[in-house]
PDB file of C-alpha atoms in Angstrom:
ATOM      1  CA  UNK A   1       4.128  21.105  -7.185  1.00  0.00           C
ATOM      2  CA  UNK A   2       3.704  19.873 -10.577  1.00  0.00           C
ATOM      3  CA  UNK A   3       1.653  16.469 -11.196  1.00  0.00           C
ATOM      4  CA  UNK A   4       3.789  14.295 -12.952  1.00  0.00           C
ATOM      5  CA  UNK A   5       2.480  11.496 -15.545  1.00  0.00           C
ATOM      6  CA  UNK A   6       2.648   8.348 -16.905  1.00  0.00           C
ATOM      7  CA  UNK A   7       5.746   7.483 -19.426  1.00  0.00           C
ATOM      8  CA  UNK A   8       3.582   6.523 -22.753  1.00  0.00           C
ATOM      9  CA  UNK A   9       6.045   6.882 -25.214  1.00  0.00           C
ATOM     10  CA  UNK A  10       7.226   2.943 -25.084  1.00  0.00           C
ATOM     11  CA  UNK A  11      10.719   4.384 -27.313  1.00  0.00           C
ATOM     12  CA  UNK A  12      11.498   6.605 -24.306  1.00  0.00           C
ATOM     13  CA  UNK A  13      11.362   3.976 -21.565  1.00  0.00           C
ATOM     14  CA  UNK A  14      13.827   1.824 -24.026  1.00  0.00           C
ATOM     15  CA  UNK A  15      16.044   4.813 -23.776  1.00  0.00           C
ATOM     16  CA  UNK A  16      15.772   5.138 -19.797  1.00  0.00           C
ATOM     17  CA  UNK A  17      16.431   1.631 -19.257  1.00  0.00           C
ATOM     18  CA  UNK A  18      19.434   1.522 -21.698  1.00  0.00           C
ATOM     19  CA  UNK A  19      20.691   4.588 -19.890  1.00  0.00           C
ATOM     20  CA  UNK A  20      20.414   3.280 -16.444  1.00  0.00           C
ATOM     21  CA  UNK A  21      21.710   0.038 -17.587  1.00  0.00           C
ATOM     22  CA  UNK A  22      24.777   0.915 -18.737  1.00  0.00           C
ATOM     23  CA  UNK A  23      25.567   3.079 -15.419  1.00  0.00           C
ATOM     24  CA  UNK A  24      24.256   0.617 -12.900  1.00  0.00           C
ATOM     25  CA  UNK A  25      22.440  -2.401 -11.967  1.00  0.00           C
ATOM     26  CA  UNK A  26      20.254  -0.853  -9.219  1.00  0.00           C
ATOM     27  CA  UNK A  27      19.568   1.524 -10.390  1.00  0.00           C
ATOM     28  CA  UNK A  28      18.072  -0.195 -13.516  1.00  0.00           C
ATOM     29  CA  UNK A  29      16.754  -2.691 -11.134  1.00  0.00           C
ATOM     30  CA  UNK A  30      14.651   0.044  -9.676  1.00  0.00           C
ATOM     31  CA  UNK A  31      13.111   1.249 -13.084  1.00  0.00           C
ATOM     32  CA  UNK A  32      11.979  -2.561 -14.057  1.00  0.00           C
ATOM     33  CA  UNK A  33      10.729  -3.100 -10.631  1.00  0.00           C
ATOM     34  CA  UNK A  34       8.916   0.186 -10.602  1.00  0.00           C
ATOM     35  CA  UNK A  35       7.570  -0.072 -14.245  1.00  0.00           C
ATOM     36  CA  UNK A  36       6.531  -3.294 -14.561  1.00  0.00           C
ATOM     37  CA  UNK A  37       4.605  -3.701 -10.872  1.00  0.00           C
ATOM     38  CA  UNK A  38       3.337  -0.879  -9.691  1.00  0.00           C
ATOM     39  CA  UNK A  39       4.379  -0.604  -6.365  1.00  0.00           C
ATOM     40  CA  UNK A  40       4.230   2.287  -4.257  1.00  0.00           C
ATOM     41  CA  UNK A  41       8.127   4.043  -4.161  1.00  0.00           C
ATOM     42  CA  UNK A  42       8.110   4.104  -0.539  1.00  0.00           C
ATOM     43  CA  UNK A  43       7.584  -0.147  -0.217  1.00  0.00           C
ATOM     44  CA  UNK A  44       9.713  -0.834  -3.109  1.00  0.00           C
ATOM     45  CA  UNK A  45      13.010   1.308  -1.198  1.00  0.00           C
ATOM     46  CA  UNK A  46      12.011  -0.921   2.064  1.00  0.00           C
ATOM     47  CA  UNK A  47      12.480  -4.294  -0.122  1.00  0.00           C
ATOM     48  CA  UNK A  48      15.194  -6.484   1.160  1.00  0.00           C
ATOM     49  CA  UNK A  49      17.019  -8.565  -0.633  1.00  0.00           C
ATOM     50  CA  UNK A  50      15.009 -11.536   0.918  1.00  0.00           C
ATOM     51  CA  UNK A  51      12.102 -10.171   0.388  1.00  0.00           C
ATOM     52  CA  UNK A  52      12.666 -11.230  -3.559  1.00  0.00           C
ATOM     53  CA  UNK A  53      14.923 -14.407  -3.161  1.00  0.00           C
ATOM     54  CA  UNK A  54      14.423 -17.960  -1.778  1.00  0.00           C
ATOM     55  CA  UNK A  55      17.296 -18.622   1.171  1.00  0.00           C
ATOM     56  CA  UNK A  56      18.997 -20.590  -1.356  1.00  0.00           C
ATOM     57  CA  UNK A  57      19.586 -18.108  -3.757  1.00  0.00           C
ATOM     58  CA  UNK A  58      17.349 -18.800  -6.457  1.00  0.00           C
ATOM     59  CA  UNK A  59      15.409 -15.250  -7.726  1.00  0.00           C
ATOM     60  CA  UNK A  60      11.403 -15.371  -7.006  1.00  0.00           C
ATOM     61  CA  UNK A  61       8.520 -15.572  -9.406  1.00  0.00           C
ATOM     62  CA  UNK A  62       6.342 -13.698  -6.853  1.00  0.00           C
ATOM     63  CA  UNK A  63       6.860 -10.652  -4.522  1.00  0.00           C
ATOM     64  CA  UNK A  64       7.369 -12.007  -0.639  1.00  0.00           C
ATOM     65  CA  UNK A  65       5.089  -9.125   0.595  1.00  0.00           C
ATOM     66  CA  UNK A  66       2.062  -8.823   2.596  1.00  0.00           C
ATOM     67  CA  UNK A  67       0.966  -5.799   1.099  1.00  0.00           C
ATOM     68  CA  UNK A  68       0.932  -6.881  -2.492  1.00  0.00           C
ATOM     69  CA  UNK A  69      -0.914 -10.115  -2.372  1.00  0.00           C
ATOM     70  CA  UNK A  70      -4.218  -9.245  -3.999  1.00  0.00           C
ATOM     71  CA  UNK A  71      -3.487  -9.231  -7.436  1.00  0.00           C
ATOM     72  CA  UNK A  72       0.186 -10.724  -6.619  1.00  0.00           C
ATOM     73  CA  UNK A  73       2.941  -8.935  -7.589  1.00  0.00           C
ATOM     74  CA  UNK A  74       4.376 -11.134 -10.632  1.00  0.00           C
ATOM     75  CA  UNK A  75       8.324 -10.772 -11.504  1.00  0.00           C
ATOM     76  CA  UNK A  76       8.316 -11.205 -15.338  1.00  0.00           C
ATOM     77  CA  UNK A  77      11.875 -12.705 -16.869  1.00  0.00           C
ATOM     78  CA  UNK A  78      13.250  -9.147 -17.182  1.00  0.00           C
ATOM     79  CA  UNK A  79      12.485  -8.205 -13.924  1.00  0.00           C
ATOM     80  CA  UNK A  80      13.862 -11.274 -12.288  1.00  0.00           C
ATOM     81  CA  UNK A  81      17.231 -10.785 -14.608  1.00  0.00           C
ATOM     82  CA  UNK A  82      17.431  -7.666 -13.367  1.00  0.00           C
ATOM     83  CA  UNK A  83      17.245  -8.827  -9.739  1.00  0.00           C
ATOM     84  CA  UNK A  84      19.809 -11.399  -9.938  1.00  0.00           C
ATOM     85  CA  UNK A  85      22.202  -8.478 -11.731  1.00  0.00           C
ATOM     86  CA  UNK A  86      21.505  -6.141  -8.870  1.00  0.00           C
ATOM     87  CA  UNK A  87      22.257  -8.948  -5.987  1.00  0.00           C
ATOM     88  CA  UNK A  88      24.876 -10.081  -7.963  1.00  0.00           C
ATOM     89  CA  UNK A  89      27.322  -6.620  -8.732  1.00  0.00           C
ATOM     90  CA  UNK A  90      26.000  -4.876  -5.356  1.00  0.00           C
ATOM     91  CA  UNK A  91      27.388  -7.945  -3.839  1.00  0.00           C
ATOM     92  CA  UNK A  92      23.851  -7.839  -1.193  1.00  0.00           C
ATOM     93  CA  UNK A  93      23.050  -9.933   1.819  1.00  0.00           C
ATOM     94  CA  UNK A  94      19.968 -12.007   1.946  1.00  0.00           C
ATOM     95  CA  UNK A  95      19.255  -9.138   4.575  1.00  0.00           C
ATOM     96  CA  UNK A  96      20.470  -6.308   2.807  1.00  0.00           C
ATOM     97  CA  UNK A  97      17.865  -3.729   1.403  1.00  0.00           C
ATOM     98  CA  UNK A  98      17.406  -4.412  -1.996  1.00  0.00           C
ATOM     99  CA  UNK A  99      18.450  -0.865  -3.492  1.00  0.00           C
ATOM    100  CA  UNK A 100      21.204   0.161  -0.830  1.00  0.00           C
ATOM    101  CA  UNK A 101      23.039   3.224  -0.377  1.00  0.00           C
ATOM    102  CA  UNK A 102      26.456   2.825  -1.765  1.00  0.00           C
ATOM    103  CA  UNK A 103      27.398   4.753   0.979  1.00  0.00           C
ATOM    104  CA  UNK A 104      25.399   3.542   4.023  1.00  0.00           C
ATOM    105  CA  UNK A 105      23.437   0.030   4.574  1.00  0.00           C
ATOM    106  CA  UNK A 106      20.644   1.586   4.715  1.00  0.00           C
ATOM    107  CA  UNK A 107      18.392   1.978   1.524  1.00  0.00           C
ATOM    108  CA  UNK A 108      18.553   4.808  -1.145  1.00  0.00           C
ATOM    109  CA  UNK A 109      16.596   7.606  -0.405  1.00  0.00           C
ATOM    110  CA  UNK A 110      13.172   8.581  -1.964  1.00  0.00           C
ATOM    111  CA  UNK A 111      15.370  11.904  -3.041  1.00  0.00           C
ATOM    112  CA  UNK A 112      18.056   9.681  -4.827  1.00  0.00           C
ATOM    113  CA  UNK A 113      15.347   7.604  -6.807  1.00  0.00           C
ATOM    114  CA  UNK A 114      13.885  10.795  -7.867  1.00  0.00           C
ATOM    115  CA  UNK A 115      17.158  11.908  -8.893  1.00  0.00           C
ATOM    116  CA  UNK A 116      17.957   8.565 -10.595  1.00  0.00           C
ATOM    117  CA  UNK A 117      14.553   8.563 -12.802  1.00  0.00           C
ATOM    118  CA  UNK A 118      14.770  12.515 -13.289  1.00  0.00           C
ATOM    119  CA  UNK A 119      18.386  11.860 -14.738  1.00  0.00           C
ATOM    120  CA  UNK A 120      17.384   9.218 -16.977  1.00  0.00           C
ATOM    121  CA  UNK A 121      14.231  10.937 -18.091  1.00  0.00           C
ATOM    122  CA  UNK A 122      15.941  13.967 -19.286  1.00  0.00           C
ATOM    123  CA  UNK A 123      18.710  12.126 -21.010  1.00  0.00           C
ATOM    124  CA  UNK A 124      15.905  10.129 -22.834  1.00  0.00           C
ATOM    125  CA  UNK A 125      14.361  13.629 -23.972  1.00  0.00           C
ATOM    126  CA  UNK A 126      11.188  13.310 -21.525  1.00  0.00           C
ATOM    127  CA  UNK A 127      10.331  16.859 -21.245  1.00  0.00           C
ATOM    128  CA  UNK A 128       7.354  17.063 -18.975  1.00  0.00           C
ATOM    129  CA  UNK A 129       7.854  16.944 -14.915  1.00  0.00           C
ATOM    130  CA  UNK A 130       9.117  13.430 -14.147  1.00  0.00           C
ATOM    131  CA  UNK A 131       8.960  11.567 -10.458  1.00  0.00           C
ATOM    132  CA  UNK A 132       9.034   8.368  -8.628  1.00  0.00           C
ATOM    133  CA  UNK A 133       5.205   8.238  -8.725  1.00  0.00           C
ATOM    134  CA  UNK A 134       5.978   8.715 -12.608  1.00  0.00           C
ATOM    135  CA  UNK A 135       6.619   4.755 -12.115  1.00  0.00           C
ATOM    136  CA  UNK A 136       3.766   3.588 -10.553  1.00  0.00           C
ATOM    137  CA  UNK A 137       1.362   5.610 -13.002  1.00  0.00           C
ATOM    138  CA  UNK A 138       3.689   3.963 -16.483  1.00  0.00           C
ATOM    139  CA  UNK A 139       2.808   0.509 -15.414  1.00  0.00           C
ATOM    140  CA  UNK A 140      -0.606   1.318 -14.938  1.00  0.00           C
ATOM    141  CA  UNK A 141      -1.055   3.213 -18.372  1.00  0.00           C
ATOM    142  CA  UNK A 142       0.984   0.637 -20.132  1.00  0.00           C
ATOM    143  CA  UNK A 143      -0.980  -2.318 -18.280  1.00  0.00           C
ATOM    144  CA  UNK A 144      -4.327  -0.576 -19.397  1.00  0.00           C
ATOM    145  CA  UNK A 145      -3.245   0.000 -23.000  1.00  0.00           C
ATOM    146  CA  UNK A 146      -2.217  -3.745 -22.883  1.00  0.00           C
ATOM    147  CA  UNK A 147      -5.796  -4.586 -21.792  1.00  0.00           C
ATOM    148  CA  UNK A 148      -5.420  -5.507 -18.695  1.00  0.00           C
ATOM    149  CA  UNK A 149      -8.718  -5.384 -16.786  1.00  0.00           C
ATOM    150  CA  UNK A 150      -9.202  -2.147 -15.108  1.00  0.00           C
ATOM    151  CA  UNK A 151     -10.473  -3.732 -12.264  1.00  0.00           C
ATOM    152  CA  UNK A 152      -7.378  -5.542 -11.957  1.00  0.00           C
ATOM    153  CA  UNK A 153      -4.951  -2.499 -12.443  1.00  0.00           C
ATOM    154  CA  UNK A 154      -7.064  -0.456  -9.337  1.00  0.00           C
ATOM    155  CA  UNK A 155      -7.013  -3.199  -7.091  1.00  0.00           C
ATOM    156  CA  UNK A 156      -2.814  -3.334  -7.728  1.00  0.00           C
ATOM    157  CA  UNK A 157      -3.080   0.412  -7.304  1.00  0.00           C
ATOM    158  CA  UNK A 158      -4.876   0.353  -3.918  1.00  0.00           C
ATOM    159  CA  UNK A 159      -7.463   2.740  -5.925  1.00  0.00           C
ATOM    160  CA  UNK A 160     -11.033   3.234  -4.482  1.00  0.00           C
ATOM    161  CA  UNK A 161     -12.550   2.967  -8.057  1.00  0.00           C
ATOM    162  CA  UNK A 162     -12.021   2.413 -11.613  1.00  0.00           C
ATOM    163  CA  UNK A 163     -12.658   5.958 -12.547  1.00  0.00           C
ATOM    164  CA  UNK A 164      -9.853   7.009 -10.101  1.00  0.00           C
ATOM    165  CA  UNK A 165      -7.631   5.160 -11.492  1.00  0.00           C
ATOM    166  CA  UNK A 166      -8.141   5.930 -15.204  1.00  0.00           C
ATOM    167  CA  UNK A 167      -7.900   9.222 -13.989  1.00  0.00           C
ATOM    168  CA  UNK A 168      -4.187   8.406 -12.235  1.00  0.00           C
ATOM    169  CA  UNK A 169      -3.235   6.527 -15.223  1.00  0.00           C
ATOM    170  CA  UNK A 170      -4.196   9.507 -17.928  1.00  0.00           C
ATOM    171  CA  UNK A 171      -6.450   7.552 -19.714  1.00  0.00           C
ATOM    172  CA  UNK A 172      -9.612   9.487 -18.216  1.00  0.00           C
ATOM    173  CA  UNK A 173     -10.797  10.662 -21.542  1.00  0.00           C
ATOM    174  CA  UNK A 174      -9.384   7.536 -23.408  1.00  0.00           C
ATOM    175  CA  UNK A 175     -11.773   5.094 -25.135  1.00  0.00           C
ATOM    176  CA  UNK A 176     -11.282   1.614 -23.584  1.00  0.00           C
ATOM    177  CA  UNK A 177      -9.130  -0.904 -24.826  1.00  0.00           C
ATOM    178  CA  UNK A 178      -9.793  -3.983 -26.393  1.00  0.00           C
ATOM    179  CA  UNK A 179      -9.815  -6.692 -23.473  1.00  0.00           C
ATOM    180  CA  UNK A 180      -9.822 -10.533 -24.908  1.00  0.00           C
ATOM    181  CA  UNK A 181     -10.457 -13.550 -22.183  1.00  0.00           C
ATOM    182  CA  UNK A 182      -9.359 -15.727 -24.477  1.00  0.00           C
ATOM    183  CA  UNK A 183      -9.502 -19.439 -22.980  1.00  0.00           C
ATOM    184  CA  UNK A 184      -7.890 -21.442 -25.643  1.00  0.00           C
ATOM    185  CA  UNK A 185      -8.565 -25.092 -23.789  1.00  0.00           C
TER     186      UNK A 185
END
């Protein structure tokens, strides 16, 4: 089995999510989420759709999780869009799962999603070997290359240490970015 990596090319994941947008809402819900959090394939296809909005129907700034709590996962104003398009035209349940089978109630598959990203990978000319971890290991690369503490980005990664998770990321033989606690008061 091939190791997949991290999506660096910022052009191709604008390509992805226009592809996936324009053929559905979950499925483009499932990129953001997966991109922009970092959380593990397998807990993101067990999300409900309470596990992301309050009982009366507003969309949550924060994940509802107890596995995610140290950093929290944040839901940045495209993710939460993209959660309120999903709810909306999949017509979920506050106890539906969050990406559901269009032909069961139960959630997608970890085979679908991996056909879902695959798909939009190749159409967006990604090349190498592509996979649902490919999601976790993008938002770590591209929270890294932001400057995001490292330190931060492992403990979000359940990662044992930092060097492990430059290593996950690809940015093992990388020089280290630029990080600025910048105050401001």
């Amino acid at each position: 089995m091939k190791t997949v990596e991290a999506i660096k090319d910022e052009q191709q994941l604008l390509s992805m999510k226009a592809f996936l947008k324009s053929r559905s809402s979950r499925d483009y819900c499932l990129l953001l989420l997966g991109i922009n959090t970092g959380i593990r394939i397998h807990d993101l296809l067990h999300l409900h759709v309470k596990d992301v909005m309050s009982e009366s129907g507003d969309i949550l700034h924060y994940l509802q999780s107890s596995i995610y709590t140290n950093p929290p996962v944040y839901f940045n104003d495209h993710v939460r869009d993209s959660l309120r398009s999903c709810i909306q035209e999949g017509l979920l349940q506050y106890d539906d799962f969050l990406f559901k089978s269009r032909k069961t109630n139960e959630s997608i598959t970890r085979q679908q999603a991996y056909r879902i990203i695959n798909e939009a990978a190749k159409q967006s000319g990604i090349s190498g070997p592509i996979g649902t971890h490919t999601l976790r290991k993008t938002f770590g690369y591209h929270a890294y290359t932001k400057g995001i503490a490292i330190s931060l980005i492992q403990k979000r990664l359940q990662h044992s240490t930092p060097s492990e998770t430059r290593q996950y990321i690809g940015a093992a033989n990388q020089p280290s970015f630029h990080i600025k606690l910048d105050v401001n008061l």
